[in-house]
Amino acid sequence: MSVERRERATKFRADVYFFFNYYFPRRGPAAALDWIQRPLPSSEKGCLRRLLIWCSPLVDILLRDLVLILGSTAGGASRRRLGEMERQSLNRVMSLGISDLALECVMGYIDDPRDREAVSLVCRKWYRIDAITRKHITIAICYSASPDRLRRRFPRLESLKLKGKPRAAMFNLIPEDWGGYAGPWVCEIADAFNCLKAVHFRRMIVQDADIGVLVKARGHMLQALKLDKCSGFSTDGLLLVARSCRCLRTLFLEESSVTENDGEWLHELAVNNSVLETLNFYMTELRISPQELELLARNCRSLISLKISECDVSDLVGFFRTATALEEFGGGSFNDQAGEINRYERVCFPPRLCCLGLSYMGMNEMHIIFPFAASLKKLDLQYTFLSTEDHCQLIQRCPNLEILEVRNVIGDRGLEVVAQTCKKLRRLRIERGDDEQGPEDEQGRVSQIGLSSLARGCPELEYIAVYVSDITNAALESVGTFSKNLCDFRLVLLDREEMITELPLDNGVHALLRGCTKLRRFAFYLRPGGLSDVGLGYIGENSNNIRWMLLGNVGESDLGLLQLARGCPSLQKLELRSCCFSERALALAVMQLPSLRYLWVQGYKASPTGKDLLAMARPFWNIEFIPPRQDIGDHEFEDRRGGVESQAQILAYYSLAGRRTDCPETVIPLYPPA
Amino acid sequence: MSRATVELDFLGLGKEDAARFGPMEPRSSVQGIQSAISRINPHVLRSVLASGGGSVMFQPPAPEADSRRLFYFPPPSPLPLLSLASSKTITETLLGTAPLTIFYNGTVAVFDVAQDKAENIIKLAEDVNRVNSRDIGLLQNLNGDLPMARKKSLQRFLEKRKERLTALGPYQAVVDVSSRKEKARKKKTTMDVVTASNF
């Protein structure tokens, strides 16, 4: 569909033909074999080489054929003198002379979806073989294809991941009934996908009935079920899963809205399953009892990861004692107001525990982590009650930390400790805490100082997400200079401070993007004046590998957006919020961005009828519009918040399934027409 | 004094607005001001002119006036709030507000504002002149840019934290855990778009 894809496929095809028609005949079989067997440098993503490496035992046969046909004389010209038999052999060679069965085996080793995409575009035969050997598919928006189409193309799928609602749903910006119903997909799975072992629904609406259909058809084989930030089901559905899925290794329900009907499901799970490895109902309101957890630990000896809803940690002593294989724990709660002083002293964590996140933990309980803090690889402090000083105290004991998640209460001081201590840090997330500074939040601000220290101190960083209260260009330049492994960078400038040390951030973002060449995801959420049109141009020019971008409050005018759109060659998914662009500019930008397949916008200059959006109408491009909520009651001009147009949303995405048929009232499909 | 002479268009405000400010602004930042101007009370204007108060002068356009500045503010010299003093007797009985006349770049605008609001406007004018020309954010922020949305999970956590802190009052009995959960669940279902955050 996109220019880039076609180019990749053409290149791949060209590589195949070049190798067999030119390189190999000229250099001879020995050199060719040698080239195939050379170790693949880590940077090279050559699909052809990978393919040939895996089929090198068969290439011997292949090469012998080639020697016969093409000989040591020049390649192309001699083909014309070939007889019938030779021509048949040549055809065989042109499809690499490998039988279908062999090619199936070989392709099974190619996992990367982009490689697979290239492979499937070579020729029809390869397309077919890719289709029946593809093991996993992720559909980034479930309305981009119909379940039926998925079944027709990939009948032997073993693992499926579907995403429904736009990402903004995680921020309460999408109506609950927007859509993303799992029902149609579950029906198709039950009907046709006989090899499916793993299902992952993210931000979708899943009903108990859907779960029923799923487990009835696939329960005996299901190894992984993830209902990730989903809604629409209850503990009755979980009960069905617990009773029917005895091979389940992973049950993941994080942040889903589950209606509580009773607590039997956990008991049933503990009783019916003995192979469970991962159980996650973190950030849910499910009620469980510690005894059931202990039973689970007794029956499932391979339980490695458990993340739960609220349950007092002092009640989990029995569980921790039993779950000896546990490596990851999250959730629980601490309640130290009951007056018992040493309530948590008895808690003794399992020996292999290296990933931890304890909810509501305060300064008085923090020390129970100290004995094994040095072996911690992952620490989640986002839901704790720790102050800046507490963070410093704890983190300085964790030199092996690879993943850290905190709120901005960590402050610049805490980040300094991180920079000095956590040299192996790969991922850091600093979330937005309470805006009103409570007594423990006095130093709870992250600024350019912390960010610069971090960049200098932690060179292994691959992922940084941070809410800052202040920023400078120099801090961004530091990141560009030192964080060479960065793949994902997200910065949000909080709106509490009136004056920011240095704006606009044009030069900083320029240096950042030029320095961090591996960047694939980028979010930059500022305030008016934070980035000029020139800055947007810099982003466009220097984001060769970036596939996802979220931009907020950037640019000064439509020109900026158009300059952005002139670049960003790999941009597939674009989210814009609170910018000043007109519909016309948005439409133009969409038409220019070569790889764009998904657009979400909220906060733009809406025209009264939305008609300018239709400038981006094109085949297979769905355009949906959530109109602004009409404010009842007129406001005087001092109503500064949300003029009517600021609530409107645009969602546009490529789809082979045509117009949505299950839109709620709040969503209006603009294109394709009905 | 005839009524006919004191029309809004006498000052050419309507035409000048459209000509000067219509096509230029990329944002709706002056809509508020413009709508206020359109609501100038001709009665007040008439009384100002009648009392002879307020130098209804047309100042020549200030050379350094930034054409992108879309606000009626005089050059950085003390504001000639002559109209305030003179018209006080006439209009202060009305609403506790007094007319504020602003001369800028050859145009005149009159607003009915309360004392403290007037002080705010003057302060704003002083601040604006000090501010970096790029920092138009200060003023544009007033105009209803989307509030920052917060992640659901953190929103819930912060609400629960607030609950816990209030529940820890010295005279309160130990809070029943399940009822607290009940409250927390109820709170979760309200979609608080105003404090909803985006990242």
mmCIF file with all atom_site columns, C-alpha atoms in Angstrom, chain B residues 50-177:
data_model
loop_
_atom_site.group_PDB
_atom_site.id
_atom_site.type_symbol
_atom_site.label_atom_id
_atom_site.label_alt_id
_atom_site.label_comp_id
_atom_site.label_asym_id
_atom_site.label_entity_id
_atom_site.label_seq_id
_atom_site.pdbx_PDB_ins_code
_atom_site.Cartn_x
_atom_site.Cartn_y
_atom_site.Cartn_z
_atom_site.occupancy
_atom_site.B_iso_or_equiv
_atom_site.pdbx_formal_charge
_atom_site.auth_seq_id
_atom_site.auth_comp_id
_atom_site.auth_asym_id
_atom_site.auth_atom_id
_atom_site.pdbx_PDB_model_num
ATOM 1   C CA . ALA B 1 50  ? -20.650 64.311 26.402 1.00 0.00 ? 50  ALA B CA 1
ATOM 2   C CA . SER B 1 51  ? -18.850 64.932 29.624 1.00 0.00 ? 51  SER B CA 1
ATOM 3   C CA . GLY B 1 52  ? -15.835 65.984 27.634 1.00 0.00 ? 52  GLY B CA 1
ATOM 4   C CA . GLY B 1 53  ? -13.803 63.651 29.740 1.00 0.00 ? 53  GLY B CA 1
ATOM 5   C CA . GLY B 1 54  ? -11.242 61.384 28.254 1.00 0.00 ? 54  GLY B CA 1
ATOM 6   C CA . SER B 1 55  ? -9.139  62.841 25.536 1.00 0.00 ? 55  SER B CA 1
ATOM 7   C CA . VAL B 1 56  ? -10.787 61.319 22.549 1.00 0.00 ? 56  VAL B CA 1
ATOM 8   C CA . MET B 1 57  ? -7.607  61.714 20.660 1.00 0.00 ? 57  MET B CA 1
ATOM 9   C CA . PHE B 1 58  ? -6.498  59.592 17.820 1.00 0.00 ? 58  PHE B CA 1
ATOM 10  C CA . GLN B 1 59  ? -2.912  58.891 18.492 1.00 0.00 ? 59  GLN B CA 1
ATOM 11  C CA . PRO B 1 60  ? -0.702  58.231 15.529 1.00 0.00 ? 60  PRO B CA 1
ATOM 12  C CA . PRO B 1 61  ? 0.210   54.584 15.189 1.00 0.00 ? 61  PRO B CA 1
ATOM 13  C CA . ALA B 1 62  ? 3.222   53.805 17.345 1.00 0.00 ? 62  ALA B CA 1
ATOM 14  C CA . PRO B 1 63  ? 6.156   52.879 15.113 1.00 0.00 ? 63  PRO B CA 1
ATOM 15  C CA . GLU B 1 64  ? 7.230   49.947 17.179 1.00 0.00 ? 64  GLU B CA 1
ATOM 16  C CA . ALA B 1 65  ? 3.815   48.453 17.384 1.00 0.00 ? 65  ALA B CA 1
ATOM 17  C CA . ASP B 1 66  ? 4.123   44.819 16.490 1.00 0.00 ? 66  ASP B CA 1
ATOM 18  C CA . SER B 1 67  ? 1.541   44.177 13.875 1.00 0.00 ? 67  SER B CA 1
ATOM 19  C CA . ARG B 1 68  ? 0.979   40.733 15.227 1.00 0.00 ? 68  ARG B CA 1
ATOM 20  C CA . ARG B 1 69  ? -0.055  42.048 18.558 1.00 0.00 ? 69  ARG B CA 1
ATOM 21  C CA . LEU B 1 70  ? -3.733  41.733 18.556 1.00 0.00 ? 70  LEU B CA 1
ATOM 22  C CA . PHE B 1 71  ? -4.549  43.578 21.680 1.00 0.00 ? 71  PHE B CA 1
ATOM 23  C CA . TYR B 1 72  ? -5.453  47.089 22.396 1.00 0.00 ? 72  TYR B CA 1
ATOM 24  C CA . PHE B 1 73  ? -2.651  48.292 24.568 1.00 0.00 ? 73  PHE B CA 1
ATOM 25  C CA . PRO B 1 74  ? -1.027  51.703 24.489 1.00 0.00 ? 74  PRO B CA 1
ATOM 26  C CA . PRO B 1 75  ? 2.700   52.183 24.178 1.00 0.00 ? 75  PRO B CA 1
ATOM 27  C CA . PRO B 1 76  ? 4.521   51.641 27.421 1.00 0.00 ? 76  PRO B CA 1
ATOM 28  C CA . SER B 1 77  ? 3.756   54.946 29.009 1.00 0.00 ? 77  SER B CA 1
ATOM 29  C CA . PRO B 1 78  ? 1.282   55.498 31.749 1.00 0.00 ? 78  PRO B CA 1
ATOM 30  C CA . LEU B 1 79  ? -2.177  54.734 30.622 1.00 0.00 ? 79  LEU B CA 1
ATOM 31  C CA . PRO B 1 80  ? -4.303  57.789 30.155 1.00 0.00 ? 80  PRO B CA 1
ATOM 32  C CA . LEU B 1 81  ? -7.188  56.529 32.189 1.00 0.00 ? 81  LEU B CA 1
ATOM 33  C CA . LEU B 1 82  ? -8.833  59.825 31.950 1.00 0.00 ? 82  LEU B CA 1
ATOM 34  C CA . SER B 1 83  ? -12.183 58.320 31.266 1.00 0.00 ? 83  SER B CA 1
ATOM 35  C CA . LEU B 1 84  ? -12.229 56.491 34.545 1.00 0.00 ? 84  LEU B CA 1
ATOM 36  C CA . ALA B 1 85  ? -11.956 59.611 36.589 1.00 0.00 ? 85  ALA B CA 1
ATOM 37  C CA . SER B 1 86  ? -14.390 61.672 34.630 1.00 0.00 ? 86  SER B CA 1
ATOM 38  C CA . SER B 1 87  ? -17.123 59.177 34.079 1.00 0.00 ? 87  SER B CA 1
ATOM 39  C CA . LYS B 1 88  ? -17.121 57.806 37.523 1.00 0.00 ? 88  LYS B CA 1
ATOM 40  C CA . THR B 1 89  ? -20.016 59.838 38.681 1.00 0.00 ? 89  THR B CA 1
ATOM 41  C CA . ILE B 1 90  ? -22.135 58.785 35.753 1.00 0.00 ? 90  ILE B CA 1
ATOM 42  C CA . THR B 1 91  ? -21.712 55.084 35.680 1.00 0.00 ? 91  THR B CA 1
ATOM 43  C CA . GLU B 1 92  ? -20.415 53.977 39.021 1.00 0.00 ? 92  GLU B CA 1
ATOM 44  C CA . THR B 1 93  ? -23.887 53.822 40.337 1.00 0.00 ? 93  THR B CA 1
ATOM 45  C CA . LEU B 1 94  ? -24.817 51.302 37.677 1.00 0.00 ? 94  LEU B CA 1
ATOM 46  C CA . LEU B 1 95  ? -22.943 48.139 38.560 1.00 0.00 ? 95  LEU B CA 1
ATOM 47  C CA . GLY B 1 96  ? -19.920 49.118 40.593 1.00 0.00 ? 96  GLY B CA 1
ATOM 48  C CA . THR B 1 97  ? -18.103 49.089 37.287 1.00 0.00 ? 97  THR B CA 1
ATOM 49  C CA . ALA B 1 98  ? -16.573 51.971 35.451 1.00 0.00 ? 98  ALA B CA 1
ATOM 50  C CA . PRO B 1 99  ? -15.673 52.450 31.827 1.00 0.00 ? 99  PRO B CA 1
ATOM 51  C CA . LEU B 1 100 ? -12.118 51.693 30.834 1.00 0.00 ? 100 LEU B CA 1
ATOM 52  C CA . THR B 1 101 ? -11.059 53.455 27.657 1.00 0.00 ? 101 THR B CA 1
ATOM 53  C CA . ILE B 1 102 ? -8.104  52.211 25.730 1.00 0.00 ? 102 ILE B CA 1
ATOM 54  C CA . PHE B 1 103 ? -6.398  54.056 22.910 1.00 0.00 ? 103 PHE B CA 1
ATOM 55  C CA . TYR B 1 104 ? -4.261  51.943 20.687 1.00 0.00 ? 104 TYR B CA 1
ATOM 56  C CA . ASN B 1 105 ? -2.826  52.376 17.293 1.00 0.00 ? 105 ASN B CA 1
ATOM 57  C CA . GLY B 1 106 ? -5.466  54.803 16.191 1.00 0.00 ? 106 GLY B CA 1
ATOM 58  C CA . THR B 1 107 ? -8.458  53.011 17.591 1.00 0.00 ? 107 THR B CA 1
ATOM 59  C CA . VAL B 1 108 ? -10.494 53.393 20.716 1.00 0.00 ? 108 VAL B CA 1
ATOM 60  C CA . ALA B 1 109 ? -12.146 50.750 22.805 1.00 0.00 ? 109 ALA B CA 1
ATOM 61  C CA . VAL B 1 110 ? -14.295 51.210 25.855 1.00 0.00 ? 110 VAL B CA 1
ATOM 62  C CA . PHE B 1 111 ? -15.051 48.467 28.356 1.00 0.00 ? 111 PHE B CA 1
ATOM 63  C CA . ASP B 1 112 ? -17.186 48.365 31.428 1.00 0.00 ? 112 ASP B CA 1
ATOM 64  C CA . VAL B 1 113 ? -15.031 46.771 34.066 1.00 0.00 ? 113 VAL B CA 1
ATOM 65  C CA . ALA B 1 114 ? -14.831 46.543 37.817 1.00 0.00 ? 114 ALA B CA 1
ATOM 66  C CA . GLN B 1 115 ? -11.961 48.143 39.679 1.00 0.00 ? 115 GLN B CA 1
ATOM 67  C CA . ASP B 1 116 ? -10.015 44.974 40.301 1.00 0.00 ? 116 ASP B CA 1
ATOM 68  C CA . LYS B 1 117 ? -10.494 43.726 36.766 1.00 0.00 ? 117 LYS B CA 1
ATOM 69  C CA . ALA B 1 118 ? -9.159  47.007 35.496 1.00 0.00 ? 118 ALA B CA 1
ATOM 70  C CA . GLU B 1 119 ? -6.109  46.609 37.673 1.00 0.00 ? 119 GLU B CA 1
ATOM 71  C CA . ASN B 1 120 ? -5.594  43.139 36.294 1.00 0.00 ? 120 ASN B CA 1
ATOM 72  C CA . ILE B 1 121 ? -5.743  44.429 32.761 1.00 0.00 ? 121 ILE B CA 1
ATOM 73  C CA . ILE B 1 122 ? -3.208  47.122 33.513 1.00 0.00 ? 122 ILE B CA 1
ATOM 74  C CA . LYS B 1 123 ? -0.923  44.600 35.164 1.00 0.00 ? 123 LYS B CA 1
ATOM 75  C CA . LEU B 1 124 ? -1.301  42.313 32.184 1.00 0.00 ? 124 LEU B CA 1
ATOM 76  C CA . ALA B 1 125 ? -0.321  45.108 29.866 1.00 0.00 ? 125 ALA B CA 1
ATOM 77  C CA . GLU B 1 126 ? 2.794   45.772 31.889 1.00 0.00 ? 126 GLU B CA 1
ATOM 78  C CA . ASP B 1 127 ? 3.686   42.100 31.984 1.00 0.00 ? 127 ASP B CA 1
ATOM 79  C CA . VAL B 1 128 ? 3.084   41.586 28.317 1.00 0.00 ? 128 VAL B CA 1
ATOM 80  C CA . ASN B 1 129 ? 5.460   44.336 27.412 1.00 0.00 ? 129 ASN B CA 1
ATOM 81  C CA . ARG B 1 130 ? 8.148   42.701 29.486 1.00 0.00 ? 130 ARG B CA 1
ATOM 82  C CA . VAL B 1 131 ? 7.630   39.317 28.026 1.00 0.00 ? 131 VAL B CA 1
ATOM 83  C CA . ASN B 1 132 ? 9.706   37.693 25.303 1.00 0.00 ? 132 ASN B CA 1
ATOM 84  C CA . SER B 1 133 ? 7.991   38.194 22.012 1.00 0.00 ? 133 SER B CA 1
ATOM 85  C CA . ARG B 1 134 ? 7.819   34.464 21.511 1.00 0.00 ? 134 ARG B CA 1
ATOM 86  C CA . ASP B 1 135 ? 6.105   33.869 24.759 1.00 0.00 ? 135 ASP B CA 1
ATOM 87  C CA . ILE B 1 136 ? 2.614   34.444 23.546 1.00 0.00 ? 136 ILE B CA 1
ATOM 88  C CA . GLY B 1 137 ? 1.697   31.351 25.456 1.00 0.00 ? 137 GLY B CA 1
ATOM 89  C CA . LEU B 1 138 ? 0.809   33.361 28.534 1.00 0.00 ? 138 LEU B CA 1
ATOM 90  C CA . LEU B 1 139 ? -2.085  34.983 26.805 1.00 0.00 ? 139 LEU B CA 1
ATOM 91  C CA . GLN B 1 140 ? -3.080  32.119 24.618 1.00 0.00 ? 140 GLN B CA 1
ATOM 92  C CA . ASN B 1 141 ? -3.294  29.848 27.616 1.00 0.00 ? 141 ASN B CA 1
ATOM 93  C CA . LEU B 1 142 ? -6.159  31.916 28.805 1.00 0.00 ? 142 LEU B CA 1
ATOM 94  C CA . ASN B 1 143 ? -8.097  30.855 25.812 1.00 0.00 ? 143 ASN B CA 1
ATOM 95  C CA . GLY B 1 144 ? -9.055  27.316 26.539 1.00 0.00 ? 144 GLY B CA 1
ATOM 96  C CA . ASP B 1 145 ? -6.299  25.199 25.114 1.00 0.00 ? 145 ASP B CA 1
ATOM 97  C CA . LEU B 1 146 ? -7.158  21.682 25.930 1.00 0.00 ? 146 LEU B CA 1
ATOM 98  C CA . PRO B 1 147 ? -6.438  20.896 29.548 1.00 0.00 ? 147 PRO B CA 1
ATOM 99  C CA . MET B 1 148 ? -3.762  18.318 30.055 1.00 0.00 ? 148 MET B CA 1
ATOM 100 C CA . ALA B 1 149 ? -5.206  14.885 30.329 1.00 0.00 ? 149 ALA B CA 1
ATOM 101 C CA . ARG B 1 150 ? -4.106  12.470 33.013 1.00 0.00 ? 150 ARG B CA 1
ATOM 102 C CA . LYS B 1 151 ? -3.633  8.753  32.669 1.00 0.00 ? 151 LYS B CA 1
ATOM 103 C CA . LYS B 1 152 ? -6.556  6.801  34.116 1.00 0.00 ? 152 LYS B CA 1
ATOM 104 C CA . SER B 1 153 ? -4.464  4.591  36.365 1.00 0.00 ? 153 SER B CA 1
ATOM 105 C CA . LEU B 1 154 ? -2.667  7.514  37.954 1.00 0.00 ? 154 LEU B CA 1
ATOM 106 C CA . GLN B 1 155 ? -5.880  9.473  38.281 1.00 0.00 ? 155 GLN B CA 1
ATOM 107 C CA . ARG B 1 156 ? -7.365  6.641  40.295 1.00 0.00 ? 156 ARG B CA 1
ATOM 108 C CA . PHE B 1 157 ? -4.273  6.317  42.438 1.00 0.00 ? 157 PHE B CA 1
ATOM 109 C CA . LEU B 1 158 ? -4.213  10.019 43.282 1.00 0.00 ? 158 LEU B CA 1
ATOM 110 C CA . GLU B 1 159 ? -7.892  9.941  44.193 1.00 0.00 ? 159 GLU B CA 1
ATOM 111 C CA . LYS B 1 160 ? -7.330  6.985  46.461 1.00 0.00 ? 160 LYS B CA 1
ATOM 112 C CA . ARG B 1 161 ? -4.401  8.708  48.046 1.00 0.00 ? 161 ARG B CA 1
ATOM 113 C CA . LYS B 1 162 ? -6.520  11.742 48.783 1.00 0.00 ? 162 LYS B CA 1
ATOM 114 C CA . GLU B 1 163 ? -9.136  9.474  50.284 1.00 0.00 ? 163 GLU B CA 1
ATOM 115 C CA . ARG B 1 164 ? -6.604  7.806  52.514 1.00 0.00 ? 164 ARG B CA 1
ATOM 116 C CA . LEU B 1 165 ? -5.173  11.078 53.700 1.00 0.00 ? 165 LEU B CA 1
ATOM 117 C CA . THR B 1 166 ? -8.592  12.431 54.617 1.00 0.00 ? 166 THR B CA 1
ATOM 118 C CA . ALA B 1 167 ? -9.540  9.135  56.251 1.00 0.00 ? 167 ALA B CA 1
ATOM 119 C CA . LEU B 1 168 ? -6.521  9.316  58.491 1.00 0.00 ? 168 LEU B CA 1
ATOM 120 C CA . GLY B 1 169 ? -8.109  12.072 60.586 1.00 0.00 ? 169 GLY B CA 1
ATOM 121 C CA . PRO B 1 170 ? -7.430  11.583 64.300 1.00 0.00 ? 170 PRO B CA 1
ATOM 122 C CA . TYR B 1 171 ? -11.026 11.220 65.349 1.00 0.00 ? 171 TYR B CA 1
ATOM 123 C CA . GLN B 1 172 ? -12.091 8.944  62.573 1.00 0.00 ? 172 GLN B CA 1
ATOM 124 C CA . ALA B 1 173 ? -12.663 5.251  63.182 1.00 0.00 ? 173 ALA B CA 1
ATOM 125 C CA . VAL B 1 174 ? -10.678 2.778  61.170 1.00 0.00 ? 174 VAL B CA 1
ATOM 126 C CA . VAL B 1 175 ? -12.188 3.017  57.736 1.00 0.00 ? 175 VAL B CA 1
ATOM 127 C CA . ASP B 1 176 ? -13.890 -0.087 56.477 1.00 0.00 ? 176 ASP B CA 1
ATOM 128 C CA . VAL B 1 177 ? -11.773 -1.377 53.642 1.00 0.00 ? 177 VAL B CA 1
#
